[in-house]
C-alpha positions in Angstrom: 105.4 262.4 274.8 102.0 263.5 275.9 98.7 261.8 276.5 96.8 264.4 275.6 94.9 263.7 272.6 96.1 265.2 268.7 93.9 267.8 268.0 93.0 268.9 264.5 94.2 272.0 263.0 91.5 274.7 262.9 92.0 275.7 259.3 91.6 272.2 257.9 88.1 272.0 259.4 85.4 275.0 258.0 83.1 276.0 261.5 85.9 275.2 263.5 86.8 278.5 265.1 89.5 277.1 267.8 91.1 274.0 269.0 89.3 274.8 272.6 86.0 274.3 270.4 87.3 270.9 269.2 87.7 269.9 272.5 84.4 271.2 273.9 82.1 269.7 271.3 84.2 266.3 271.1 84.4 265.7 274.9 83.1 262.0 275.8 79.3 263.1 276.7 78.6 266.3 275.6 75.4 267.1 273.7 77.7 268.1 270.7 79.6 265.1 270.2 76.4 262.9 269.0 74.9 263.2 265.5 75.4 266.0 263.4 72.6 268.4 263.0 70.2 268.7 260.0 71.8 271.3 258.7 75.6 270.5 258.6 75.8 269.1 254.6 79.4 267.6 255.5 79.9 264.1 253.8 83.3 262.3 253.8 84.9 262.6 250.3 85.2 258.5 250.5 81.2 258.1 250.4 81.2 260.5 247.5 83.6 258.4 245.3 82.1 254.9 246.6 85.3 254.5 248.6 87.6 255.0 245.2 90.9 257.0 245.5 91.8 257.1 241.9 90.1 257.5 238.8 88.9 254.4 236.9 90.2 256.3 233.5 93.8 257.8 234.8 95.2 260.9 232.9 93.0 263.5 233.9 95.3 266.7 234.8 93.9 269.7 237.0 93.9 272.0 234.0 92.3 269.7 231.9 89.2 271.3 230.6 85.7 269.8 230.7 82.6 270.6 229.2 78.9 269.1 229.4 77.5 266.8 226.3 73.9 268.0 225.4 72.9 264.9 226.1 73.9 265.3 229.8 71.2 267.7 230.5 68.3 264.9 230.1 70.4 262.4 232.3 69.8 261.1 235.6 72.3 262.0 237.9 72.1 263.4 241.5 74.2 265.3 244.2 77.9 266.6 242.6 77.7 264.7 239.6 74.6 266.7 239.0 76.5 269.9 240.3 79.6 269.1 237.6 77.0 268.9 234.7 75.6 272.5 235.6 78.5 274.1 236.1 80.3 272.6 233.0 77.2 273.3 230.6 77.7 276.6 229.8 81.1 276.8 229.5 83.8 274.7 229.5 86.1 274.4 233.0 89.4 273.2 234.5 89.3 270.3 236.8 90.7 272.8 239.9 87.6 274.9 238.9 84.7 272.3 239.2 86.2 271.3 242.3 86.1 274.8 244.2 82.9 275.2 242.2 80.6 272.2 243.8 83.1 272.2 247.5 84.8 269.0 246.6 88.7 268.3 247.0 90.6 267.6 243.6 90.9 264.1 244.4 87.1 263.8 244.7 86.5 266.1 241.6 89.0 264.1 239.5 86.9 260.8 240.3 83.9 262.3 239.7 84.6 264.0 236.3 86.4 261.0 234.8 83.5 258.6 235.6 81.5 261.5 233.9 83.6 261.4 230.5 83.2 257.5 230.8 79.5 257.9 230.7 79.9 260.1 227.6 78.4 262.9 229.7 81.5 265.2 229.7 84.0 265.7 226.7 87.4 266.8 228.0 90.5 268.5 226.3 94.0 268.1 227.6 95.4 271.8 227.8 99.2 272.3 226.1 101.8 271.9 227.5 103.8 274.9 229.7 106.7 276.0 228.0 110.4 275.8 229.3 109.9 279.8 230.3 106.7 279.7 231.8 107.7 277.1 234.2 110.6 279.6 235.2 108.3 282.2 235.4 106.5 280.2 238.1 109.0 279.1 239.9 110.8 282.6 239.9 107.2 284.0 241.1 106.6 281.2 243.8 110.2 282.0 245.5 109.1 285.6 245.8 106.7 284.7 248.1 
């Protein structure tokens, strides 16, 4: 085993060009490794969701489809759970879809959205159910790749 430290992969972690650029900017000392600058919006998905990892109402799938109540518009809300309310007001979107929409992973989005249709703000609609042949055509398409 090595002492070396485990470095991140590069393509979990947007900016982050190399793991030689992990290493610079994290080395004990250097001028990169204190604060983050004003301009990097990165906040950790637990401060988002108040520390939460699943959804107060369960049940929510990721092609569930949301849309915003009228009444949302006039509401009070800030940061994502603003962002959610724009995006679902004009038409009506799968969870996967609001997440890529306000930058969030599904976990994060799923929080956020069923706290949302707990404050009447969203209404939802579970999608059907795949059928026996669609499922094989999905898995027959997946194994092609």
């Amino acid at each position: 085993m090595t002492d070396s430290p485990r470095l991140p992969d590069s393509r979990m972690i947007p900016g982050l060009r190399s793991r030689d650029a992990w290493s610079t900017a994290h080395r004990p000392g250097s001028a990169a490794a204190g604060p983050a600058e004003a301009g990097d919006a990165f906040v950790r998905p637990f401060i988002v969701t108040g520390g939460r990892t699943e959804p107060r109402q369960g049940g929510l799938r990721v092609d569930t489809l949301v849309r915003a109540r009228p009444a949302a518009a006039d509401s009070e809300l800030e940061f994502e759970r603003l962002s959610i309310v724009r995006l679902c007001a004009e038409r009506a979107l799968s969870v996967a879809e609001v997440a890529v929409g306000i930058g969030v992973p599904l976990g994060v989005a799923r929080i956020l959205i069923a706290d949302l249709i707990a404050e009447d703000l969203l209404d939802h609609q579970e999608s059907t159910a795949l059928s026996g042949h669609a499922i094989e055509r999905i898995r027959d398409l997946v194994r092609a790749l």
